[in-house]
Amino acid sequence: NAGVTQTPKFRVLKTGQSMTLLCAQDMNHEYMYWYRQDPGMGLRLIHYSVGEGTTAKGEVPDGYNVSRLKKQNFLLGLESAAPSQTSVYFCASSYREGARYEQYFGPGTRLTVT
Amino acid sequence: AQKITQTQPGMFVQEKEAVTLDCTYDTSDPSYGLFWYKQPSSGEMIFLIYQGSYDQQNATEGRYSLNFQKARKSANLVISASQLGDSAMYFCAMREVNYGQNFVFGPGTRLSVLP
């Protein structure tokens, strides 16, 4: 059981380049999330999805786009990378049990934009 | 305004002792959930414990317990019998039920367990 996986684990981009981060989960969870973690800070929600074909903005969505074409996959795109997007990106998925949405996290992707 | 406040950037505890990590939160939503996560130096996020706003009892999970004081809007994590492997960053997080899936995390507390 792989849980939540993220591809790639590391990436270096030049300013203006684009890339897509892939998140995959094998737990049949409805909800998926993309966060970024900057040094000395907690996680901040970028975008999330409550089901296949649906996405919504989180706290810091600017400069990012997402897609959820399949239930098990959630893609995060950077169309024109900027140095301010240097961060560690975490994907998570969750199920719902009443009011409880326990999140399972991927291992993270370390992105550097030069 | 900060929705989640963790006032202790760093904490030290002696092995086998108990330690309390503070978390206060701010919300006007009567229905919310509170979570604690552990992030070791390897970087992964590990779920520890959950408390719902309507739960009557404080949550417990093994050596972890949550001291939930609703009127004070605090949700402190208590780790009993600390182990060297408990050294990590600890994050408090909240989800407001009536604000969709927007999880908010605090800045974290770095716990160091001393042998």
JSON list of C-alpha atoms in Angstrom, two decimals:
[
{"chain": "A", "resi": 1, "resn": "ASN", "atom": "CA", "xyz": [0.00, 0.00, 0.00]},
{"chain": "A", "resi": 2, "resn": "ALA", "atom": "CA", "xyz": [1.86, 3.09, -1.27]},
{"chain": "A", "resi": 3, "resn": "GLY", "atom": "CA", "xyz": [-0.40, 5.73, 0.36]},
{"chain": "A", "resi": 4, "resn": "VAL", "atom": "CA", "xyz": [0.35, 9.16, -1.11]},
{"chain": "A", "resi": 5, "resn": "THR", "atom": "CA", "xyz": [3.20, 9.51, -3.57]},
{"chain": "A", "resi": 6, "resn": "GLN", "atom": "CA", "xyz": [4.66, 12.63, -5.15]},
{"chain": "A", "resi": 7, "resn": "THR", "atom": "CA", "xyz": [6.71, 13.05, -8.30]},
{"chain": "A", "resi": 8, "resn": "PRO", "atom": "CA", "xyz": [9.37, 14.42, -8.53]},
{"chain": "A", "resi": 9, "resn": "LYS", "atom": "CA", "xyz": [11.11, 14.57, -5.14]},
{"chain": "A", "resi": 10, "resn": "PHE", "atom": "CA", "xyz": [13.45, 17.40, -6.14]},
{"chain": "A", "resi": 11, "resn": "ARG", "atom": "CA", "xyz": [13.46, 19.93, -8.97]},
{"chain": "A", "resi": 12, "resn": "VAL", "atom": "CA", "xyz": [15.41, 23.03, -9.92]},
{"chain": "A", "resi": 13, "resn": "LEU", "atom": "CA", "xyz": [13.75, 25.47, -12.33]},
{"chain": "A", "resi": 14, "resn": "LYS", "atom": "CA", "xyz": [14.85, 28.70, -13.92]},
{"chain": "A", "resi": 15, "resn": "THR", "atom": "CA", "xyz": [12.59, 31.73, -13.59]},
{"chain": "A", "resi": 16, "resn": "GLY", "atom": "CA", "xyz": [9.85, 31.58, -16.21]},
{"chain": "A", "resi": 17, "resn": "GLN", "atom": "CA", "xyz": [9.97, 27.83, -16.74]},
{"chain": "A", "resi": 18, "resn": "SER", "atom": "CA", "xyz": [6.92, 25.68, -16.20]},
{"chain": "A", "resi": 19, "resn": "MET", "atom": "CA", "xyz": [6.44, 22.34, -14.52]},
{"chain": "A", "resi": 20, "resn": "THR", "atom": "CA", "xyz": [3.82, 19.97, -13.16]},
{"chain": "A", "resi": 21, "resn": "LEU", "atom": "CA", "xyz": [3.94, 18.15, -9.85]},
{"chain": "A", "resi": 22, "resn": "LEU", "atom": "CA", "xyz": [2.06, 14.88, -9.68]},
{"chain": "A", "resi": 23, "resn": "CYS", "atom": "CA", "xyz": [0.33, 13.52, -6.60]},
{"chain": "A", "resi": 24, "resn": "ALA", "atom": "CA", "xyz": [-1.17, 10.05, -6.54]},
{"chain": "A", "resi": 25, "resn": "GLN", "atom": "CA", "xyz": [-3.08, 8.23, -3.80]},
{"chain": "A", "resi": 26, "resn": "ASP", "atom": "CA", "xyz": [-4.28, 4.65, -3.66]},
{"chain": "A", "resi": 27, "resn": "MET", "atom": "CA", "xyz": [-6.64, 4.94, -0.68]},
{"chain": "A", "resi": 28, "resn": "ASN", "atom": "CA", "xyz": [-9.74, 5.92, -2.68]},
{"chain": "A", "resi": 29, "resn": "HIS", "atom": "CA", "xyz": [-9.93, 9.24, -0.82]},
{"chain": "A", "resi": 30, "resn": "GLU", "atom": "CA", "xyz": [-12.33, 11.87, -2.08]},
{"chain": "A", "resi": 31, "resn": "TYR", "atom": "CA", "xyz": [-10.37, 14.88, -0.91]},
{"chain": "A", "resi": 32, "resn": "MET", "atom": "CA", "xyz": [-6.94, 15.96, -2.05]},
{"chain": "A", "resi": 33, "resn": "TYR", "atom": "CA", "xyz": [-4.82, 19.02, -1.21]},
{"chain": "A", "resi": 34, "resn": "TRP", "atom": "CA", "xyz": [-1.67, 20.86, -2.24]},
{"chain": "A", "resi": 35, "resn": "TYR", "atom": "CA", "xyz": [0.32, 22.78, 0.37]},
{"chain": "A", "resi": 36, "resn": "ARG", "atom": "CA", "xyz": [3.55, 24.70, 0.38]},
{"chain": "A", "resi": 37, "resn": "GLN", "atom": "CA", "xyz": [5.92, 24.92, 3.35]},
{"chain": "A", "resi": 38, "resn": "ASP", "atom": "CA", "xyz": [8.41, 27.76, 3.58]},
{"chain": "A", "resi": 39, "resn": "PRO", "atom": "CA", "xyz": [11.28, 27.81, 6.09]},
{"chain": "A", "resi": 40, "resn": "GLY", "atom": "CA", "xyz": [10.11, 28.49, 9.63]},
{"chain": "A", "resi": 41, "resn": "MET", "atom": "CA", "xyz": [6.45, 28.36, 8.68]},
{"chain": "A", "resi": 42, "resn": "GLY", "atom": "CA", "xyz": [3.64, 25.91, 8.81]},
{"chain": "A", "resi": 43, "resn": "LEU", "atom": "CA", "xyz": [1.90, 24.57, 5.75]},
{"chain": "A", "resi": 44, "resn": "ARG", "atom": "CA", "xyz": [-0.25, 26.87, 3.64]},
{"chain": "A", "resi": 45, "resn": "LEU", "atom": "CA", "xyz": [-3.00, 25.51, 1.46]},
{"chain": "A", "resi": 46, "resn": "ILE", "atom": "CA", "xyz": [-2.65, 26.29, -2.26]},
{"chain": "A", "resi": 47, "resn": "HIS", "atom": "CA", "xyz": [-5.58, 24.43, -3.85]},
{"chain": "A", "resi": 48, "resn": "TYR", "atom": "CA", "xyz": [-7.76, 21.51, -2.93]},
{"chain": "A", "resi": 49, "resn": "SER", "atom": "CA", "xyz": [-10.26, 19.14, -4.49]},
{"chain": "A", "resi": 50, "resn": "VAL", "atom": "CA", "xyz": [-13.37, 17.58, -2.99]},
{"chain": "A", "resi": 51, "resn": "GLY", "atom": "CA", "xyz": [-13.80, 15.08, -5.80]},
{"chain": "A", "resi": 52, "resn": "GLU", "atom": "CA", "xyz": [-12.91, 14.09, -9.34]},
{"chain": "A", "resi": 53, "resn": "GLY", "atom": "CA", "xyz": [-13.32, 17.02, -11.70]},
{"chain": "A", "resi": 54, "resn": "THR", "atom": "CA", "xyz": [-13.60, 19.65, -8.95]},
{"chain": "A", "resi": 55, "resn": "THR", "atom": "CA", "xyz": [-10.99, 22.05, -7.58]},
{"chain": "A", "resi": 56, "resn": "ALA", "atom": "CA", "xyz": [-11.02, 25.09, -5.33]},
{"chain": "A", "resi": 57, "resn": "LYS", "atom": "CA", "xyz": [-8.61, 27.78, -4.19]},
{"chain": "A", "resi": 58, "resn": "GLY", "atom": "CA", "xyz": [-6.94, 27.72, -0.82]},
{"chain": "A", "resi": 59, "resn": "GLU", "atom": "CA", "xyz": [-5.05, 30.41, 1.02]},
{"chain": "A", "resi": 60, "resn": "VAL", "atom": "CA", "xyz": [-2.24, 31.04, -1.50]},
{"chain": "A", "resi": 61, "resn": "PRO", "atom": "CA", "xyz": [-3.44, 30.05, -5.01]},
{"chain": "A", "resi": 62, "resn": "ASP", "atom": "CA", "xyz": [-1.77, 32.74, -7.13]},
{"chain": "A", "resi": 63, "resn": "GLY", "atom": "CA", "xyz": [0.74, 31.42, -9.66]},
{"chain": "A", "resi": 64, "resn": "TYR", "atom": "CA", "xyz": [-0.55, 27.85, -9.47]},
{"chain": "A", "resi": 65, "resn": "ASN", "atom": "CA", "xyz": [-3.14, 25.79, -11.29]},
{"chain": "A", "resi": 66, "resn": "VAL", "atom": "CA", "xyz": [-4.47, 22.33, -10.50]},
{"chain": "A", "resi": 67, "resn": "SER", "atom": "CA", "xyz": [-6.41, 19.55, -12.11]},
{"chain": "A", "resi": 68, "resn": "ARG", "atom": "CA", "xyz": [-8.16, 16.42, -10.83]},
{"chain": "A", "resi": 69, "resn": "LEU", "atom": "CA", "xyz": [-9.08, 14.43, -13.90]},
{"chain": "A", "resi": 70, "resn": "LYS", "atom": "CA", "xyz": [-8.92, 11.12, -12.05]},
{"chain": "A", "resi": 71, "resn": "LYS", "atom": "CA", "xyz": [-9.89, 10.47, -8.46]},
{"chain": "A", "resi": 72, "resn": "GLN", "atom": "CA", "xyz": [-6.48, 9.12, -7.56]},
{"chain": "A", "resi": 73, "resn": "ASN", "atom": "CA", "xyz": [-4.42, 11.94, -9.10]},
{"chain": "A", "resi": 74, "resn": "PHE", "atom": "CA", "xyz": [-4.05, 15.63, -8.29]},
{"chain": "A", "resi": 75, "resn": "LEU", "atom": "CA", "xyz": [-1.72, 17.73, -10.41]},
{"chain": "A", "resi": 76, "resn": "LEU", "atom": "CA", "xyz": [-0.16, 21.06, -9.45]},
{"chain": "A", "resi": 77, "resn": "GLY", "atom": "CA", "xyz": [1.10, 23.27, -12.25]},
{"chain": "A", "resi": 78, "resn": "LEU", "atom": "CA", "xyz": [3.41, 26.26, -12.26]},
{"chain": "A", "resi": 79, "resn": "GLU", "atom": "CA", "xyz": [3.03, 28.08, -15.56]},
{"chain": "A", "resi": 80, "resn": "SER", "atom": "CA", "xyz": [5.84, 30.60, -15.11]},
{"chain": "A", "resi": 81, "resn": "ALA", "atom": "CA", "xyz": [7.98, 29.85, -12.09]},
{"chain": "A", "resi": 82, "resn": "ALA", "atom": "CA", "xyz": [9.21, 32.66, -9.85]},
{"chain": "A", "resi": 83, "resn": "PRO", "atom": "CA", "xyz": [11.88, 32.61, -7.10]},
{"chain": "A", "resi": 84, "resn": "SER", "atom": "CA", "xyz": [9.08, 33.23, -4.56]},
{"chain": "A", "resi": 85, "resn": "GLN", "atom": "CA", "xyz": [7.78, 29.77, -5.40]},
{"chain": "A", "resi": 86, "resn": "THR", "atom": "CA", "xyz": [10.90, 28.13, -4.01]},
{"chain": "A", "resi": 87, "resn": "SER", "atom": "CA", "xyz": [9.44, 25.91, -1.33]},
{"chain": "A", "resi": 88, "resn": "VAL", "atom": "CA", "xyz": [8.66, 22.37, -0.26]},
{"chain": "A", "resi": 89, "resn": "TYR", "atom": "CA", "xyz": [5.36, 21.20, -1.69]},
{"chain": "A", "resi": 90, "resn": "PHE", "atom": "CA", "xyz": [3.23, 18.63, 0.07]},
{"chain": "A", "resi": 91, "resn": "CYS", "atom": "CA", "xyz": [0.27, 16.77, -1.28]},
{"chain": "A", "resi": 92, "resn": "ALA", "atom": "CA", "xyz": [-2.30, 15.21, 1.03]},
{"chain": "A", "resi": 93, "resn": "SER", "atom": "CA", "xyz": [-5.47, 13.20, 0.74]},
{"chain": "A", "resi": 94, "resn": "SER", "atom": "CA", "xyz": [-8.22, 12.60, 3.25]},
{"chain": "A", "resi": 95, "resn": "TYR", "atom": "CA", "xyz": [-11.40, 10.69, 3.91]},
{"chain": "A", "resi": 96, "resn": "ARG", "atom": "CA", "xyz": [-14.37, 11.95, 5.82]},
{"chain": "A", "resi": 97, "resn": "GLU", "atom": "CA", "xyz": [-15.60, 10.39, 9.04]},
{"chain": "A", "resi": 98, "resn": "GLY", "atom": "CA", "xyz": [-18.28, 12.71, 10.36]},
{"chain": "A", "resi": 99, "resn": "ALA", "atom": "CA", "xyz": [-16.58, 16.04, 10.95]},
{"chain": "A", "resi": 100, "resn": "ARG", "atom": "CA", "xyz": [-13.15, 14.44, 10.94]},
{"chain": "A", "resi": 101, "resn": "TYR", "atom": "CA", "xyz": [-11.01, 14.76, 7.83]},
{"chain": "A", "resi": 102, "resn": "GLU", "atom": "CA", "xyz": [-7.76, 13.00, 8.67]},
{"chain": "A", "resi": 103, "resn": "GLN", "atom": "CA", "xyz": [-5.10, 13.90, 6.13]},
{"chain": "A", "resi": 104, "resn": "TYR", "atom": "CA", "xyz": [-2.42, 11.58, 4.82]},
{"chain": "A", "resi": 105, "resn": "PHE", "atom": "CA", "xyz": [0.61, 13.38, 3.42]},
{"chain": "A", "resi": 106, "resn": "GLY", "atom": "CA", "xyz": [3.05, 12.58, 0.67]},
{"chain": "A", "resi": 107, "resn": "PRO", "atom": "CA", "xyz": [6.82, 12.85, 1.23]},
{"chain": "A", "resi": 108, "resn": "GLY", "atom": "CA", "xyz": [7.09, 16.32, -0.30]},
{"chain": "A", "resi": 109, "resn": "THR", "atom": "CA", "xyz": [8.75, 17.87, -3.36]},
{"chain": "A", "resi": 110, "resn": "ARG", "atom": "CA", "xyz": [11.60, 20.32, -2.85]},
{"chain": "A", "resi": 111, "resn": "LEU", "atom": "CA", "xyz": [11.44, 22.96, -5.58]},
{"chain": "A", "resi": 112, "resn": "THR", "atom": "CA", "xyz": [14.09, 25.61, -6.15]},
{"chain": "A", "resi": 113, "resn": "VAL", "atom": "CA", "xyz": [13.53, 28.42, -8.63]},
{"chain": "A", "resi": 114, "resn": "THR", "atom": "CA", "xyz": [16.66, 30.34, -9.61]},
{"chain": "B", "resi": 1, "resn": "ALA", "atom": "CA", "xyz": [-5.10, 37.68, 12.14]},
{"chain": "B", "resi": 2, "resn": "GLN", "atom": "CA", "xyz": [-3.39, 34.42, 12.99]},
{"chain": "B", "resi": 3, "resn": "LYS", "atom": "CA", "xyz": [-5.89, 31.63, 13.22]},
{"chain": "B", "resi": 4, "resn": "ILE", "atom": "CA", "xyz": [-3.47, 29.22, 14.87]},
{"chain": "B", "resi": 5, "resn": "THR", "atom": "CA", "xyz": [-0.87, 30.40, 17.33]},
{"chain": "B", "resi": 6, "resn": "GLN", "atom": "CA", "xyz": [1.97, 28.29, 18.68]},
{"chain": "B", "resi": 7, "resn": "THR", "atom": "CA", "xyz": [3.93, 30.49, 21.05]},
{"chain": "B", "resi": 8, "resn": "GLN", "atom": "CA", "xyz": [6.83, 28.13, 21.68]},
{"chain": "B", "resi": 9, "resn": "PRO", "atom": "CA", "xyz": [9.28, 28.14, 18.76]},
{"chain": "B", "resi": 10, "resn": "GLY", "atom": "CA", "xyz": [11.43, 25.56, 20.56]},
{"chain": "B", "resi": 11, "resn": "MET", "atom": "CA", "xyz": [11.09, 23.28, 23.56]},
{"chain": "B", "resi": 12, "resn": "PHE", "atom": "CA", "xyz": [13.44, 20.95, 25.38]},
{"chain": "B", "resi": 13, "resn": "VAL", "atom": "CA", "xyz": [12.37, 17.96, 27.47]},
{"chain": "B", "resi": 14, "resn": "GLN", "atom": "CA", "xyz": [14.28, 15.26, 29.28]},
{"chain": "B", "resi": 15, "resn": "GLU", "atom": "CA", "xyz": [13.76, 11.72, 28.04]},
{"chain": "B", "resi": 16, "resn": "LYS", "atom": "CA", "xyz": [10.92, 9.95, 29.88]},
{"chain": "B", "resi": 17, "resn": "GLU", "atom": "CA", "xyz": [9.42, 13.23, 31.07]},
{"chain": "B", "resi": 18, "resn": "ALA", "atom": "CA", "xyz": [6.07, 14.64, 29.90]},
{"chain": "B", "resi": 19, "resn": "VAL", "atom": "CA", "xyz": [5.87, 17.79, 27.79]},
{"chain": "B", "resi": 20, "resn": "THR", "atom": "CA", "xyz": [3.05, 20.11, 26.76]},
{"chain": "B", "resi": 21, "resn": "LEU", "atom": "CA", "xyz": [3.06, 21.94, 23.43]},
{"chain": "B", "resi": 22, "resn": "ASP", "atom": "CA", "xyz": [0.76, 24.93, 23.31]},
{"chain": "B", "resi": 23, "resn": "CYS", "atom": "CA", "xyz": [-1.77, 25.78, 20.62]},
{"chain": "B", "resi": 24, "resn": "THR", "atom": "CA", "xyz": [-4.42, 28.47, 20.62]},
{"chain": "B", "resi": 25, "resn": "TYR", "atom": "CA", "xyz": [-6.84, 29.09, 17.80]},
{"chain": "B", "resi": 26, "resn": "ASP", "atom": "CA", "xyz": [-9.26, 31.68, 16.61]},
{"chain": "B", "resi": 27, "resn": "THR", "atom": "CA", "xyz": [-12.56, 30.91, 14.92]},
{"chain": "B", "resi": 28, "resn": "SER", "atom": "CA", "xyz": [-16.17, 32.02, 14.93]},
{"chain": "B", "resi": 29, "resn": "ASP", "atom": "CA", "xyz": [-17.34, 28.75, 13.42]},
{"chain": "B", "resi": 30, "resn": "PRO", "atom": "CA", "xyz": [-18.99, 26.62, 16.14]},
{"chain": "B", "resi": 31, "resn": "SER", "atom": "CA", "xyz": [-18.03, 23.46, 14.27]},
{"chain": "B", "resi": 32, "resn": "TYR", "atom": "CA", "xyz": [-14.36, 22.78, 13.72]},
{"chain": "B", "resi": 33, "resn": "GLY", "atom": "CA", "xyz": [-11.69, 20.15, 14.05]},
{"chain": "B", "resi": 34, "resn": "LEU", "atom": "CA", "xyz": [-8.24, 20.43, 15.56]},
{"chain": "B", "resi": 35, "resn": "PHE", "atom": "CA", "xyz": [-5.27, 18.32, 14.52]},
{"chain": "B", "resi": 36, "resn": "TRP", "atom": "CA", "xyz": [-1.70, 17.79, 15.57]},
{"chain": "B", "resi": 37, "resn": "TYR", "atom": "CA", "xyz": [1.01, 16.66, 13.17]},
{"chain": "B", "resi": 38, "resn": "LYS", "atom": "CA", "xyz": [4.62, 15.65, 13.71]},
{"chain": "B", "resi": 39, "resn": "GLN", "atom": "CA", "xyz": [7.32, 16.44, 11.17]},
{"chain": "B", "resi": 40, "resn": "PRO", "atom": "CA", "xyz": [10.64, 14.69, 11.85]},
{"chain": "B", "resi": 41, "resn": "SER", "atom": "CA", "xyz": [13.85, 15.86, 10.24]},
{"chain": "B", "resi": 42, "resn": "SER", "atom": "CA", "xyz": [13.18, 13.50, 7.34]},
{"chain": "B", "resi": 43, "resn": "GLY", "atom": "CA", "xyz": [10.37, 15.86, 6.35]},
{"chain": "B", "resi": 44, "resn": "GLU", "atom": "CA", "xyz": [7.22, 13.75, 6.22]},
{"chain": "B", "resi": 45, "resn": "MET", "atom": "CA", "xyz": [4.04, 14.89, 8.00]},
{"chain": "B", "resi": 46, "resn": "ILE", "atom": "CA", "xyz": [2.65, 12.36, 10.46]},
{"chain": "B", "resi": 47, "resn": "PHE", "atom": "CA", "xyz": [-0.87, 12.65, 11.88]},
{"chain": "B", "resi": 48, "resn": "LEU", "atom": "CA", "xyz": [-0.96, 12.35, 15.67]},
{"chain": "B", "resi": 49, "resn": "ILE", "atom": "CA", "xyz": [-4.34, 13.24, 17.10]},
{"chain": "B", "resi": 50, "resn": "TYR", "atom": "CA", "xyz": [-7.71, 14.84, 16.34]},
{"chain": "B", "resi": 51, "resn": "GLN", "atom": "CA", "xyz": [-10.24, 16.73, 18.46]},
{"chain": "B", "resi": 52, "resn": "GLY", "atom": "CA", "xyz": [-13.67, 17.80, 17.26]},
{"chain": "B", "resi": 53, "resn": "SER", "atom": "CA", "xyz": [-15.24, 20.94, 18.66]},
{"chain": "B", "resi": 54, "resn": "TYR", "atom": "CA", "xyz": [-18.27, 19.00, 19.88]},
{"chain": "B", "resi": 55, "resn": "ASP", "atom": "CA", "xyz": [-16.31, 16.13, 21.40]},
{"chain": "B", "resi": 56, "resn": "GLN", "atom": "CA", "xyz": [-17.06, 15.90, 25.08]},
{"chain": "B", "resi": 57, "resn": "GLN", "atom": "CA", "xyz": [-13.86, 14.19, 26.07]},
{"chain": "B", "resi": 58, "resn": "ASN", "atom": "CA", "xyz": [-10.24, 15.08, 25.40]},
{"chain": "B", "resi": 59, "resn": "ALA", "atom": "CA", "xyz": [-8.73, 12.97, 22.65]},
{"chain": "B", "resi": 60, "resn": "THR", "atom": "CA", "xyz": [-6.02, 10.44, 23.43]},
{"chain": "B", "resi": 61, "resn": "GLU", "atom": "CA", "xyz": [-3.85, 8.32, 21.12]},
{"chain": "B", "resi": 62, "resn": "GLY", "atom": "CA", "xyz": [-1.28, 6.24, 22.95]},
{"chain": "B", "resi": 63, "resn": "ARG", "atom": "CA", "xyz": [1.28, 8.60, 24.51]},
{"chain": "B", "resi": 64, "resn": "TYR", "atom": "CA", "xyz": [-0.43, 11.63, 22.97]},
{"chain": "B", "resi": 65, "resn": "SER", "atom": "CA", "xyz": [-3.33, 13.45, 24.53]},
{"chain": "B", "resi": 66, "resn": "LEU", "atom": "CA", "xyz": [-4.99, 16.71, 23.69]},
{"chain": "B", "resi": 67, "resn": "ASN", "atom": "CA", "xyz": [-5.87, 19.14, 26.46]},
{"chain": "B", "resi": 68, "resn": "PHE", "atom": "CA", "xyz": [-8.90, 20.81, 24.88]},
{"chain": "B", "resi": 69, "resn": "GLN", "atom": "CA", "xyz": [-10.17, 23.94, 26.62]},
{"chain": "B", "resi": 70, "resn": "LYS", "atom": "CA", "xyz": [-12.91, 25.23, 24.36]},
{"chain": "B", "resi": 71, "resn": "ALA", "atom": "CA", "xyz": [-13.70, 28.43, 26.24]},
{"chain": "B", "resi": 72, "resn": "ARG", "atom": "CA", "xyz": [-10.04, 29.43, 26.13]},
{"chain": "B", "resi": 73, "resn": "LYS", "atom": "CA", "xyz": [-9.71, 28.25, 22.52]},
{"chain": "B", "resi": 74, "resn": "SER", "atom": "CA", "xyz": [-6.70, 26.17, 23.33]},
{"chain": "B", "resi": 75, "resn": "ALA", "atom": "CA", "xyz": [-5.76, 22.68, 22.19]},
{"chain": "B", "resi": 76, "resn": "ASN", "atom": "CA", "xyz": [-2.47, 21.76, 23.81]},
{"chain": "B", "resi": 77, "resn": "LEU", "atom": "CA", "xyz": [-0.69, 18.54, 22.92]},
{"chain": "B", "resi": 78, "resn": "VAL", "atom": "CA", "xyz": [0.64, 16.50, 25.82]},
{"chain": "B", "resi": 79, "resn": "ILE", "atom": "CA", "xyz": [3.30, 13.89, 25.13]},
{"chain": "B", "resi": 80, "resn": "SER", "atom": "CA", "xyz": [3.88, 11.53, 28.03]},
{"chain": "B", "resi": 81, "resn": "ALA", "atom": "CA", "xyz": [7.10, 9.60, 28.64]},
{"chain": "B", "resi": 82, "resn": "SER", "atom": "CA", "xyz": [9.10, 11.41, 25.94]},
{"chain": "B", "resi": 83, "resn": "GLN", "atom": "CA", "xyz": [11.37, 9.37, 23.72]},
{"chain": "B", "resi": 84, "resn": "LEU", "atom": "CA", "xyz": [14.38, 10.43, 21.68]},
{"chain": "B", "resi": 85, "resn": "GLY", "atom": "CA", "xyz": [12.34, 9.71, 18.55]},
{"chain": "B", "resi": 86, "resn": "ASP", "atom": "CA", "xyz": [9.87, 12.41, 19.57]},
{"chain": "B", "resi": 87, "resn": "SER", "atom": "CA", "xyz": [12.38, 15.09, 18.58]},
{"chain": "B", "resi": 88, "resn": "ALA", "atom": "CA", "xyz": [10.67, 16.84, 15.66]},
{"chain": "B", "resi": 89, "resn": "MET", "atom": "CA", "xyz": [8.58, 19.82, 14.60]},
{"chain": "B", "resi": 90, "resn": "TYR", "atom": "CA", "xyz": [5.01, 19.71, 15.81]},
{"chain": "B", "resi": 91, "resn": "PHE", "atom": "CA", "xyz": [2.20, 21.54, 14.04]},
{"chain": "B", "resi": 92, "resn": "CYS", "atom": "CA", "xyz": [-1.26, 22.37, 15.28]},
{"chain": "B", "resi": 93, "resn": "ALA", "atom": "CA", "xyz": [-3.91, 22.72, 12.57]},
{"chain": "B", "resi": 94, "resn": "MET", "atom": "CA", "xyz": [-7.60, 23.57, 12.34]},
{"chain": "B", "resi": 95, "resn": "ARG", "atom": "CA", "xyz": [-10.36, 22.94, 9.88]},
{"chain": "B", "resi": 96, "resn": "GLU", "atom": "CA", "xyz": [-13.50, 25.06, 10.10]},
{"chain": "B", "resi": 97, "resn": "VAL", "atom": "CA", "xyz": [-16.45, 22.93, 8.96]},
{"chain": "B", "resi": 98, "resn": "ASN", "atom": "CA", "xyz": [-18.42, 25.81, 7.47]},
{"chain": "B", "resi": 99, "resn": "TYR", "atom": "CA", "xyz": [-15.45, 27.09, 5.51]},
{"chain": "B", "resi": 100, "resn": "GLY", "atom": "CA", "xyz": [-15.00, 24.08, 3.28]},
{"chain": "B", "resi": 101, "resn": "GLN", "atom": "CA", "xyz": [-11.73, 22.23, 3.22]},
{"chain": "B", "resi": 102, "resn": "ASN", "atom": "CA", "xyz": [-9.51, 25.12, 4.25]},
{"chain": "B", "resi": 103, "resn": "PHE", "atom": "CA", "xyz": [-7.05, 23.69, 6.73]},
{"chain": "B", "resi": 104, "resn": "VAL", "atom": "CA", "xyz": [-4.94, 26.24, 8.59]},
{"chain": "B", "resi": 105, "resn": "PHE", "atom": "CA", "xyz": [-1.62, 25.30, 10.18]},
{"chain": "B", "resi": 106, "resn": "GLY", "atom": "CA", "xyz": [0.31, 27.01, 12.94]},
{"chain": "B", "resi": 107, "resn": "PRO", "atom": "CA", "xyz": [4.02, 27.91, 12.63]},
{"chain": "B", "resi": 108, "resn": "GLY", "atom": "CA", "xyz": [5.10, 24.88, 14.61]},
{"chain": "B", "resi": 109, "resn": "THR", "atom": "CA", "xyz": [7.13, 24.08, 17.72]},
{"chain": "B", "resi": 110, "resn": "ARG", "atom": "CA", "xyz": [10.49, 22.32, 17.53]},
{"chain": "B", "resi": 111, "resn": "LEU", "atom": "CA", "xyz": [10.76, 19.73, 20.30]},
{"chain": "B", "resi": 112, "resn": "SER", "atom": "CA", "xyz": [14.14, 18.38, 21.32]},
{"chain": "B", "resi": 113, "resn": "VAL", "atom": "CA", "xyz": [14.26, 15.39, 23.64]},
{"chain": "B", "resi": 114, "resn": "LEU", "atom": "CA", "xyz": [17.44, 15.21, 25.70]},
{"chain": "B", "resi": 115, "resn": "PRO", "atom": "CA", "xyz": [18.98, 11.89, 26.75]}
]
